[in-house]
Short mmCIF file of C-alpha atoms in Angstrom, two decimals:
data_model
loop_
_atom_site.label_atom_id
_atom_site.label_comp_id
_atom_site.label_asym_id
_atom_site.label_seq_id
_atom_site.Cartn_x
_atom_site.Cartn_y
_atom_site.Cartn_z
CA UNK A 35 -6.09 -3.61 27.47
CA UNK A 36 -2.57 -3.78 28.95
CA UNK A 37 0.21 -1.23 27.77
CA UNK A 38 3.53 -0.66 28.01
CA UNK A 39 5.67 2.36 28.43
CA UNK A 40 7.20 2.15 24.67
CA UNK A 41 6.38 4.60 21.67
CA UNK A 42 2.35 4.03 20.66
CA UNK A 43 1.02 1.30 18.68
CA UNK A 44 -1.56 1.95 15.82
CA UNK A 45 -4.24 1.01 17.91
CA UNK A 46 -3.11 3.28 20.49
CA UNK A 47 -3.03 6.23 18.30
CA UNK A 48 -6.73 5.44 17.41
CA UNK A 49 -7.68 4.97 20.80
CA UNK A 50 -6.21 8.26 21.62
CA UNK A 51 -8.10 9.91 18.93
CA UNK A 52 -11.55 8.07 19.98
CA UNK A 53 -11.16 9.47 23.77
CA UNK A 54 -10.86 13.10 22.43
CA UNK A 55 -13.40 13.27 19.71
CA UNK A 56 -15.69 9.86 19.96
CA UNK A 57 -18.34 11.54 17.51
CA UNK A 58 -16.20 13.46 14.70
CA UNK A 59 -15.94 11.83 11.40
CA UNK A 60 -13.34 8.90 11.24
CA UNK A 61 -13.98 6.75 7.87
CA UNK A 62 -15.95 7.78 4.66
CA UNK A 63 -16.57 5.05 2.12
CA UNK A 64 -16.04 5.96 -1.60
CA UNK A 65 -19.56 6.96 -2.94
CA UNK A 66 -19.72 4.65 -5.54
CA UNK A 67 -18.98 1.64 -3.69
CA UNK A 68 -22.44 0.36 -4.26
CA UNK A 69 -20.87 -0.27 -8.08
CA UNK A 70 -17.54 -1.83 -6.86
CA UNK A 71 -18.64 -4.17 -4.02
CA UNK A 72 -22.52 -4.29 -4.18
CA UNK A 73 -22.55 -2.63 -0.91
CA UNK A 74 -23.86 0.74 0.22
CA UNK A 75 -21.27 3.53 1.24
CA UNK A 76 -21.41 4.14 4.75
CA UNK A 77 -19.92 7.13 7.22
CA UNK A 78 -18.62 6.44 10.69
CA UNK A 79 -17.52 8.41 13.48
CA UNK A 80 -14.83 7.32 15.73
CA UNK A 81 -17.00 5.69 18.27
CA UNK A 82 -19.14 3.52 15.61
CA UNK A 83 -15.61 2.66 14.16
CA UNK A 84 -14.60 1.58 17.64
CA UNK A 85 -17.67 -0.88 17.74
CA UNK A 86 -17.06 -2.26 14.55
CA UNK A 87 -13.53 -2.68 15.29
CA UNK A 88 -14.31 -4.41 18.41
CA UNK A 89 -17.10 -6.60 16.64
CA UNK A 90 -14.49 -7.90 14.09
CA UNK A 91 -11.43 -8.44 16.97
CA UNK A 92 -14.06 -10.43 18.80
CA UNK A 93 -14.60 -12.64 15.76
CA UNK A 94 -11.09 -12.94 15.11
CA UNK A 95 -10.44 -14.18 18.63
CA UNK A 96 -13.18 -16.62 18.90
CA UNK A 97 -12.58 -17.94 15.88
CA UNK A 98 -9.54 -19.18 17.73
CA UNK A 99 -6.80 -17.43 15.77
CA UNK A 100 -3.38 -17.60 17.86
CA UNK A 101 -1.88 -14.48 19.01
CA UNK A 102 0.77 -13.38 16.54
CA UNK A 103 -0.75 -15.54 13.73
CA UNK A 104 -0.96 -13.73 10.21
CA UNK A 105 -4.43 -12.88 8.77
CA UNK A 106 -3.91 -12.33 4.91
CA UNK A 107 -6.26 -9.60 3.44
CA UNK A 108 -7.07 -8.71 0.18
CA UNK A 109 -10.01 -5.91 0.11
CA UNK A 110 -10.82 -2.69 -1.95
CA UNK A 111 -9.83 0.70 -0.79
CA UNK A 112 -13.27 0.92 1.50
CA UNK A 113 -13.96 1.31 5.16
CA UNK A 114 -13.64 -2.42 5.74
CA UNK A 115 -10.06 -2.36 4.69
CA UNK A 116 -9.15 0.11 7.66
CA UNK A 117 -11.47 -1.33 10.46
CA UNK A 118 -9.72 -5.02 9.50
CA UNK A 119 -6.46 -3.67 10.04
CA UNK A 120 -7.54 -2.21 13.73
CA UNK A 121 -9.27 -4.93 14.50
CA UNK A 122 -6.50 -7.77 13.61
CA UNK A 123 -3.71 -5.37 15.81
CA UNK A 124 -6.74 -5.16 18.62
CA UNK A 125 -6.81 -9.01 18.39
CA UNK A 126 -2.97 -9.82 18.56
CA UNK A 127 -2.66 -10.60 14.90
CA UNK A 128 -0.27 -9.43 12.11
CA UNK A 129 -1.91 -8.25 8.82
CA UNK A 130 -0.31 -9.32 5.64
CA UNK A 131 -1.59 -7.11 2.71
CA UNK A 132 -2.51 -9.11 -0.77
CA UNK A 133 -2.81 -6.96 -3.71
CA UNK A 134 -6.17 -6.63 -5.21
CA UNK A 135 -4.81 -7.92 -8.53
CA UNK A 136 -3.46 -11.12 -7.37
CA UNK A 137 -5.10 -14.10 -8.42
CA UNK A 138 -5.06 -17.89 -7.16
CA UNK A 139 -1.65 -18.72 -7.69
CA UNK A 140 0.20 -15.76 -6.44
CA UNK A 141 -2.13 -15.63 -2.98
CA UNK A 142 -1.41 -19.02 -2.77
CA UNK A 143 2.51 -18.49 -2.77
CA UNK A 144 2.21 -15.38 -0.40
CA UNK A 145 -0.05 -17.30 1.82
CA UNK A 146 2.56 -20.09 1.95
CA UNK A 147 5.32 -17.78 2.31
CA UNK A 148 4.06 -16.44 5.46
CA UNK A 149 2.06 -19.57 7.07
CA UNK A 150 -1.30 -17.04 7.23
CA UNK A 151 -3.54 -18.80 9.15
CA UNK A 152 -7.00 -16.86 8.06
CA UNK A 153 -7.72 -14.83 5.11
CA UNK A 154 -10.39 -11.77 4.64
CA UNK A 155 -11.79 -11.10 1.49
CA UNK A 156 -14.50 -8.80 -0.24
CA UNK A 157 -17.19 -10.90 -1.67
CA UNK A 158 -17.00 -9.24 -5.03
CA UNK A 159 -14.76 -6.16 -6.14
CA UNK A 160 -15.41 -4.58 -9.81
CA UNK A 161 -17.36 -7.86 -11.14
CA UNK A 162 -14.56 -10.22 -9.97
CA UNK A 163 -15.61 -12.89 -7.79
CA UNK A 164 -12.88 -12.44 -4.96
CA UNK A 165 -14.53 -15.00 -2.26
CA UNK A 166 -14.26 -17.65 -4.53
CA UNK A 167 -10.52 -16.48 -5.09
CA UNK A 168 -10.08 -16.87 -1.40
CA UNK A 169 -11.55 -20.23 -0.94
CA UNK A 170 -9.44 -21.48 -3.80
CA UNK A 171 -6.34 -20.29 -2.60
CA UNK A 172 -7.44 -21.44 0.85
CA UNK A 173 -7.70 -24.88 -0.36
CA UNK A 174 -4.10 -25.14 -1.63
CA UNK A 175 -2.58 -24.09 1.53
CA UNK A 176 -2.47 -26.25 4.70
CA UNK A 177 -2.23 -23.10 7.20
CA UNK A 178 -5.22 -21.47 6.48
CA UNK A 179 -8.08 -22.60 8.95
CA UNK A 180 -10.25 -19.82 8.57
CA UNK A 181 -11.43 -17.94 5.46
CA UNK A 182 -14.01 -14.84 6.04
CA UNK A 183 -15.68 -12.21 3.91
CA UNK A 184 -17.72 -8.97 3.60
CA UNK A 185 -20.60 -8.55 1.44
CA UNK A 186 -23.45 -10.72 0.13
CA UNK A 187 -23.57 -14.08 -1.79
CA UNK A 188 -20.41 -15.23 -0.13
CA UNK A 189 -19.70 -19.17 -1.02
CA UNK A 190 -20.35 -21.99 1.45
CA UNK A 191 -17.60 -22.36 4.10
CA UNK A 192 -16.72 -18.58 3.94
CA UNK A 193 -17.82 -17.20 7.32
CA UNK A 194 -19.62 -13.58 6.66
CA UNK A 195 -18.30 -10.28 8.74
CA UNK A 196 -20.65 -7.70 9.80
CA UNK A 197 -19.33 -4.38 10.99
CA UNK A 198 -22.34 -3.76 12.43
CA UNK A 199 -22.46 -6.41 14.99
CA UNK A 200 -22.57 -6.01 18.48
CA UNK A 201 -19.89 -8.28 19.86
CA UNK A 202 -18.06 -7.47 23.25
CA UNK A 203 -14.10 -8.74 23.59
CA UNK A 204 -13.14 -10.53 26.75
CA UNK A 205 -10.17 -8.31 28.03
CA UNK A 206 -8.47 -11.06 29.60
CA UNK A 207 -7.53 -12.55 26.43
CA UNK A 208 -5.87 -9.53 24.74
CA UNK A 209 -2.20 -9.17 24.55
CA UNK A 210 0.39 -6.34 26.07
CA UNK A 211 0.44 -3.63 23.35
CA UNK A 212 4.06 -3.53 22.09
CA UNK A 213 5.13 -1.37 19.29
CA UNK A 214 8.07 -3.17 18.27
CA UNK A 215 6.04 -6.64 17.65
CA UNK A 216 5.36 -7.17 13.81
CA UNK A 217 2.07 -5.38 12.52
CA UNK A 218 2.12 -5.65 8.74
CA UNK A 219 3.58 -7.92 6.13
CA UNK A 220 4.00 -6.87 2.50
CA UNK A 221 5.52 -8.68 -0.63
CA UNK A 222 8.74 -7.47 -2.52
CA UNK A 223 9.50 -8.45 -6.14
CA UNK A 224 12.94 -9.06 -6.66
CA UNK A 225 15.00 -10.91 -9.38
CA UNK A 226 14.94 -14.07 -7.22
CA UNK A 227 11.01 -14.03 -6.71
CA UNK A 228 8.79 -12.69 -4.04
CA UNK A 229 10.20 -11.66 -0.55
CA UNK A 230 7.69 -11.34 2.69
CA UNK A 231 8.80 -7.84 4.46
CA UNK A 232 7.37 -7.43 7.87
CA UNK A 233 7.30 -4.31 9.84
CA UNK A 234 6.58 -3.25 13.24
CA UNK A 235 4.22 -0.35 14.64
CA UNK A 236 7.27 1.77 15.28
CA UNK A 237 8.51 0.84 11.05
CA UNK A 238 5.08 2.25 10.23
CA UNK A 239 4.74 5.06 12.32
CA UNK A 240 8.21 6.40 11.17
CA UNK A 241 7.04 6.15 7.35
CA UNK A 242 4.10 7.89 7.68
CA UNK A 243 5.70 10.89 9.91
CA UNK A 244 8.07 11.02 7.05
CA UNK A 245 5.36 11.79 4.70
CA UNK A 246 2.97 13.80 7.18
CA UNK A 247 5.67 15.99 8.57
CA UNK A 248 7.30 16.89 5.01
CA UNK A 249 4.14 17.55 3.49
CA UNK A 250 3.10 20.13 6.33
CA UNK A 251 -0.25 18.27 7.14
CA UNK A 252 -2.67 19.78 9.28
CA UNK A 253 -4.09 18.18 12.55
CA UNK A 254 -7.72 17.04 12.12
CA UNK A 255 -7.16 16.78 8.28
CA UNK A 256 -9.44 15.43 5.92
CA UNK A 257 -7.53 13.02 3.95
CA UNK A 258 -8.83 11.52 0.44
CA UNK A 259 -6.62 8.70 -0.52
CA UNK A 260 -7.01 7.12 -4.30
CA UNK A 261 -4.60 4.67 -3.42
CA UNK A 262 -4.95 0.63 -3.68
CA UNK A 263 -4.10 0.06 0.23
CA UNK A 264 -1.88 -3.21 -0.70
CA UNK A 265 1.42 -2.35 -0.09
CA UNK A 266 3.86 -0.51 2.70
CA UNK A 267 3.52 2.84 1.12
CA UNK A 268 -0.02 2.44 0.20
CA UNK A 269 -1.17 1.99 3.70
CA UNK A 270 1.19 4.59 5.46
CA UNK A 271 0.38 7.12 3.01
CA UNK A 272 -3.44 6.87 3.76
CA UNK A 273 -4.16 4.78 6.88
CA UNK A 274 -0.87 5.85 9.07
CA UNK A 275 -1.21 9.56 8.09
CA UNK A 276 -4.95 9.56 9.27
CA UNK A 277 -4.24 7.87 12.82
CA UNK A 278 -1.30 10.84 12.75
CA UNK A 279 -3.42 13.50 11.81
CA UNK A 280 -6.73 12.24 14.00
CA UNK A 281 -9.25 13.68 11.20
CA UNK A 282 -11.07 11.87 8.62
CA UNK A 283 -9.79 9.52 6.12
CA UNK A 284 -12.28 9.59 2.77
CA UNK A 285 -11.32 6.32 0.47
CA UNK A 286 -11.49 6.42 -3.21
CA UNK A 287 -11.41 3.06 -5.34
CA UNK A 288 -9.13 3.52 -7.95
CA UNK A 289 -9.92 5.30 -10.10
CA UNK A 290 -12.64 7.72 -11.63
CA UNK A 291 -11.93 11.45 -11.67
CA UNK A 292 -15.34 12.68 -11.78
CA UNK A 293 -16.33 10.63 -8.68
CA UNK A 294 -12.89 11.67 -7.06
CA UNK A 295 -13.48 15.33 -7.74
CA UNK A 296 -17.19 15.16 -6.28
CA UNK A 297 -15.92 13.27 -3.48
CA UNK A 298 -13.25 16.07 -2.93
CA UNK A 299 -15.74 18.69 -3.12
CA UNK A 300 -18.79 16.71 -0.67
CA UNK A 301 -16.04 15.96 2.17
CA UNK A 302 -14.39 19.17 1.79
CA UNK A 303 -10.96 17.63 2.14
CA UNK A 304 -7.78 19.45 2.30
CA UNK A 305 -5.52 16.79 1.69
CA UNK A 306 -5.19 14.45 -1.65
CA UNK A 307 -2.72 11.37 -1.58
CA UNK A 308 -2.69 10.05 -4.98
CA UNK A 309 -0.36 8.33 -7.63
CA UNK A 310 1.82 11.23 -8.69
CA UNK A 311 1.32 11.37 -12.32
CA UNK A 312 -2.54 11.82 -11.67
CA UNK A 313 -2.00 14.68 -9.43
CA UNK A 314 0.34 16.35 -12.04
CA UNK A 315 -2.52 15.49 -14.92
CA UNK A 316 -5.28 16.85 -12.81
CA UNK A 317 -3.06 20.09 -11.78
CA UNK A 318 -2.38 20.65 -15.32
CA UNK A 319 -6.02 20.20 -16.47
CA UNK A 320 -7.29 22.26 -13.66
CA UNK A 321 -9.61 19.72 -12.16
CA UNK A 322 -8.11 20.28 -8.71
CA UNK A 323 -9.19 23.97 -8.78
CA UNK A 324 -12.73 22.66 -8.68
CA UNK A 325 -11.80 21.96 -4.71
CA UNK A 326 -11.39 25.00 -2.77
CA UNK A 327 -11.05 23.21 0.35
CA UNK A 328 -7.97 21.47 -1.01
CA UNK A 329 -4.54 22.61 -0.15
CA UNK A 330 -2.05 19.82 0.15
CA UNK A 331 -1.17 17.12 -2.62
CA UNK A 332 0.89 14.03 -1.86
CA UNK A 333 2.00 12.29 -4.87
CA UNK A 334 3.55 8.98 -4.95
CA UNK A 335 6.00 7.87 -7.35
CA UNK A 336 6.40 4.22 -7.75
CA UNK A 337 8.88 5.06 -10.67
CA UNK A 338 11.06 7.28 -8.72
CA UNK A 339 13.70 7.46 -11.95
CA UNK A 340 11.23 9.71 -13.32
CA UNK A 341 10.78 12.55 -10.39
CA UNK A 342 13.82 14.61 -11.76
CA UNK A 343 12.09 14.83 -15.49
CA UNK A 344 8.57 15.24 -14.48
CA UNK A 345 6.52 18.62 -15.34
CA UNK A 346 6.65 21.56 -12.94
CA UNK A 347 3.93 21.34 -10.77
CA UNK A 348 1.52 23.92 -12.23
CA UNK A 349 -1.25 24.72 -9.18
CA UNK A 350 0.14 27.33 -7.14
CA UNK A 351 -2.99 27.25 -4.56
CA UNK A 352 -1.67 23.74 -3.53
CA UNK A 353 1.44 22.36 -2.08
CA UNK A 354 2.85 19.32 -3.97
CA UNK A 355 5.07 16.30 -1.87
CA UNK A 356 6.65 13.81 -3.99
CA UNK A 357 7.13 10.64 -2.47
CA UNK A 358 10.06 8.65 -3.64
CA UNK A 359 9.22 4.58 -3.45
CA UNK A 360 11.66 1.86 -3.57
CA UNK A 361 9.20 -1.09 -3.54
CA UNK A 362 8.57 -2.43 -0.02
CA UNK A 363 12.25 -1.55 0.99
CA UNK A 364 11.26 2.26 2.05
CA UNK A 365 10.53 5.96 1.09
CA UNK A 366 11.13 9.45 1.50
CA UNK A 367 9.16 12.70 0.80
CA UNK A 368 10.07 15.98 -0.62
CA UNK A 369 8.19 19.25 -1.15
CA UNK A 370 8.34 20.92 -4.46
CA UNK A 371 10.08 24.02 -4.79
CA UNK A 372 8.47 27.33 -5.48
CA UNK A 373 8.82 27.48 -8.87
CA UNK A 374 6.90 23.67 -8.93
CA UNK A 375 9.98 21.67 -9.94
CA UNK A 376 11.11 18.99 -8.03
CA UNK A 377 13.39 19.78 -4.93
CA UNK A 378 17.27 18.31 -5.36
CA UNK A 379 17.54 15.13 -3.01
CA UNK A 380 20.84 15.24 -1.03
CA UNK A 381 22.91 12.43 -0.05
CA UNK A 382 22.89 11.88 3.84
CA UNK A 383 20.51 12.15 6.53
CA UNK A 384 17.15 13.65 5.49
CA UNK A 385 15.00 15.17 8.25
CA UNK A 386 11.27 16.17 8.67
CA UNK A 387 10.73 18.76 7.89
CA UNK A 388 14.10 19.88 6.83
CA UNK A 389 14.04 23.58 7.19
CA UNK A 390 13.62 23.07 11.25
CA UNK A 391 16.69 22.76 12.59
CA UNK A 392 15.60 20.94 15.46
CA UNK A 393 13.26 18.42 13.33
CA UNK A 394 14.25 14.64 13.74
CA UNK A 395 15.95 12.31 11.57
CA UNK A 396 13.34 10.42 9.14
CA UNK A 397 16.20 8.37 7.36
CA UNK A 398 19.27 8.71 5.52
CA UNK A 399 19.84 8.36 1.67
CA UNK A 400 23.25 6.50 0.92
CA UNK A 401 24.95 5.97 -2.39
CA UNK A 402 26.46 2.68 -2.33
CA UNK A 403 29.74 1.16 -3.43
CA UNK A 404 27.56 -0.25 -6.74
CA UNK A 405 26.28 2.82 -7.81
CA UNK A 406 22.91 2.09 -6.44
CA UNK A 407 20.71 4.00 -3.85
CA UNK A 408 20.73 2.68 -0.30
CA UNK A 409 18.44 3.86 2.46
CA UNK A 410 18.99 3.28 6.30
CA UNK A 411 16.56 4.45 9.15
CA UNK A 412 13.75 3.75 11.25
CA UNK A 413 11.26 2.43 8.59
CA UNK A 414 13.76 0.32 6.97
CA UNK A 415 13.70 -3.36 7.42
CA UNK A 416 17.34 -3.93 6.88
CA UNK A 417 17.38 -7.73 8.39
CA UNK A 418 14.97 -8.65 6.07
CA UNK A 419 17.04 -7.54 3.08
CA UNK A 420 20.12 -9.07 4.19
CA UNK A 421 18.58 -12.45 3.86
CA UNK A 422 20.10 -16.10 5.48
CA UNK A 423 23.30 -16.01 2.91
CA UNK A 424 24.72 -12.61 4.52
CA UNK A 425 28.43 -12.68 4.71
CA UNK A 426 30.02 -12.60 8.35
CA UNK A 427 33.03 -11.28 9.28
CA UNK A 428 36.09 -13.33 10.86
CA UNK A 429 34.35 -13.68 14.32
CA UNK A 430 31.32 -14.84 12.70
CA UNK A 431 29.29 -11.74 13.10
CA UNK A 432 27.29 -10.48 10.25
CA UNK A 433 29.05 -8.04 7.97
CA UNK A 434 25.96 -7.00 6.32
CA UNK A 435 25.84 -3.39 5.48
CA UNK A 436 23.89 -1.41 8.03
CA UNK A 437 21.38 0.02 4.99
CA UNK A 438 18.97 -1.79 2.43
CA UNK A 439 20.52 -1.76 -1.45
CA UNK A 440 17.33 -0.72 -3.27
CA UNK A 441 19.10 -1.29 -6.48
CA UNK A 442 17.67 1.74 -8.15
CA UNK A 443 21.07 3.11 -10.23
CA UNK A 444 22.00 6.47 -8.94
CA UNK A 445 24.92 8.74 -9.04
CA UNK A 446 26.00 12.09 -7.63
CA UNK A 447 25.61 15.41 -9.74
CA UNK A 448 29.11 17.07 -9.62
CA UNK A 449 27.41 20.61 -10.00
CA UNK A 450 24.99 20.24 -7.33
CA UNK A 451 25.90 17.60 -5.22
CA UNK A 452 22.67 16.18 -5.27
CA UNK A 453 21.66 12.32 -6.31
CA UNK A 454 20.13 11.52 -9.40
CA UNK A 455 18.33 8.53 -9.59
CA UNK A 456 18.79 6.95 -13.15
CA UNK A 457 17.42 3.60 -13.64
CA UNK A 458 15.19 0.95 -11.45
CA UNK A 459 16.71 -2.70 -10.34
CA UNK A 460 17.65 -5.24 -12.54
CA UNK A 461 15.36 -8.21 -13.26
CA UNK A 462 12.28 -6.71 -11.78
CA UNK A 463 9.14 -5.13 -13.55
CA UNK A 464 6.87 -2.59 -12.53
CA UNK A 465 3.52 -2.10 -14.31
CA UNK A 466 1.94 0.86 -12.14
CA UNK A 467 1.63 -0.24 -8.95
CA UNK A 468 2.38 -4.20 -9.50
CA UNK A 469 5.92 -5.35 -9.26
CA UNK A 470 7.27 -8.82 -10.35
CA UNK A 471 10.39 -10.51 -11.39
CA UNK A 472 11.33 -10.35 -14.99
CA UNK A 473 11.95 -14.12 -15.50
CA UNK A 474 8.55 -14.34 -15.03
CA UNK A 475 7.65 -13.13 -18.53
CA UNK A 476 9.71 -15.98 -20.14
CA UNK A 477 8.63 -18.35 -17.83
CA UNK A 478 4.16 -17.77 -18.57
CA UNK A 479 5.29 -17.33 -22.31
CA UNK A 480 6.89 -20.76 -22.15
CA UNK A 481 3.78 -22.43 -20.70
CA UNK A 482 1.84 -20.96 -23.61
CA UNK A 483 3.63 -22.66 -26.45
CA UNK A 484 6.60 -22.19 -28.71
CA UNK A 485 4.87 -19.35 -30.83
CA UNK A 486 3.98 -17.15 -27.53
CA UNK A 487 5.57 -14.05 -26.69
CA UNK A 488 5.39 -12.03 -23.60
CA UNK A 489 7.25 -8.73 -23.54
CA UNK A 490 7.50 -5.68 -21.29
CA UNK A 491 7.78 -2.32 -22.95
CA UNK A 492 8.48 1.11 -21.19
CA UNK A 493 5.61 3.40 -20.33
CA UNK A 494 6.11 6.85 -19.15
CA UNK A 495 3.47 6.56 -16.65
CA UNK A 496 3.74 3.09 -15.12
CA UNK A 497 6.96 2.09 -15.72
CA UNK A 498 6.32 -0.74 -18.04
CA UNK A 499 3.41 -1.97 -19.95
CA UNK A 500 2.85 -5.36 -21.44
CA UNK A 501 2.56 -6.81 -24.44
CA UNK A 502 1.73 -10.61 -25.77
CA UNK A 503 1.26 -12.26 -29.21
CA UNK A 504 -0.05 -15.83 -29.35
CA UNK A 505 -1.27 -17.95 -32.44
CA UNK A 506 -4.53 -17.79 -30.68
CA UNK A 507 -5.12 -15.12 -28.32
CA UNK A 508 -8.39 -15.89 -26.91
CA UNK A 509 -7.18 -19.22 -26.18
CA UNK A 510 -4.26 -17.63 -24.42
CA UNK A 511 -6.30 -15.67 -22.28
CA UNK A 512 -8.05 -18.47 -21.11
CA UNK A 513 -4.77 -20.46 -20.40
CA UNK A 514 -3.60 -17.61 -18.37
CA UNK A 515 -6.73 -17.44 -16.34
CA UNK A 516 -6.25 -21.08 -15.40
CA UNK A 517 -3.02 -20.71 -14.49
CA UNK A 518 -4.59 -18.12 -11.74
CA UNK A 519 -2.62 -15.38 -13.09
CA UNK A 520 -3.52 -11.77 -12.53
CA UNK A 521 -5.59 -9.34 -15.50
CA UNK A 522 -2.58 -7.68 -16.37
CA UNK A 523 -1.02 -10.82 -17.55
CA UNK A 524 -4.18 -11.94 -19.15
CA UNK A 525 -4.86 -8.79 -20.80
CA UNK A 526 -1.51 -8.53 -22.63
CA UNK A 527 -3.21 -11.05 -25.16
CA UNK A 528 -5.75 -9.04 -25.87
CA UNK A 529 -7.17 -8.66 -29.46
CA UNK A 530 -5.69 -5.29 -31.01
CA UNK A 531 -7.63 -5.13 -34.18
CA UNK A 532 -7.25 -2.06 -36.54
CA UNK A 533 -9.91 -0.47 -37.78
CA UNK A 534 -9.92 1.71 -40.92
#
């Protein structure tokens, strides 16, 4: 493939590892993949992964997908996800990540918003027929011309994908690699609805480096990721860090603690990437002590306002790094102090790692005039959040600040000078890793009739939890399913019988 002289792309990072160590382990499936998808787990070397990527890329090219078109991907945390992302980039395509919880209504909105030309799905995930969901969403969207999937029992009209196929790429049809080209699209919930957020290879690598360097991961690390790869943070903290390390990426479909511990032991993992609340709980119970090879834990906080009041890290044999997530706008990472407490977050530039004077600037933390936290830096897509109605100056030039306002309330602590994040953005609800506009709650309840109620209650671990009440909860659940809403909304109306 032709190359330019700019920064590397993600697929170039993969190629560099492939040249150095083609026979080293690259991608490792969850051991319970058969239960999750009906497909047996696989272990691939870099050479085997490269052949699979080429086969998938050849399929996308032969399907007639134009260069720079968008391919929507809804896959579990298995090797098919990593292979599909690499294959799409090799074929000159842009990947739009669709959360696994999304059902037909949200899929159709996201695909319409991006104009995706193709959808890639798994036949079945945890007993849910995702192949049918993809086909039904595609039927609602004019732009989709190609629907394909992994696994068995795919519906008629869905093209099966096979990572073991032997297919070669016509190199004359490949594009010049350009790290400034869009590589990924994710979706941000705001008070006004969903926003599609594109990022380049440079943006993604900058975010991966911010976590990789701050956490002190070694080269050739064996990383186990227990995160759903459906967001900017989920992909950069697993897939991108894997490419930066040049080691192996073991994938865990969230979540079974016993399977997770056995998997880390079997693969001799030295790094765990997981939700921070889960990592803290496993350290407290001593579960991580069963894995002597484990040295680094990267904990992601989707509720960053809770980091400061979190429990100290109790495992002295392993280093904990907190990753503060601000939706799809950006992130930063900070190692825990020696006593296990969260490190203070200071305003201004943050470096990776901060204790090295010549380290590179990963970004900057800003306290905005609105009393909220702002982010700027190479990973932050400022233009996307500026919007089409951004203010201009007297000469017609954009006067938007050179940072993204995350909407998280923040203040400066007078004693320490550190930033304290105090509250999440108004108008947005978060249930675990799933974010949605608060106004949707009233809209969904309204559709169920005058006696229905749907509310979000504060939750220490996941931000919020949903609770619903209707005259007939079973009928309400069926109605929400018919609307194409995701299981979090549907199960809010589960029966809560009290037993004596």
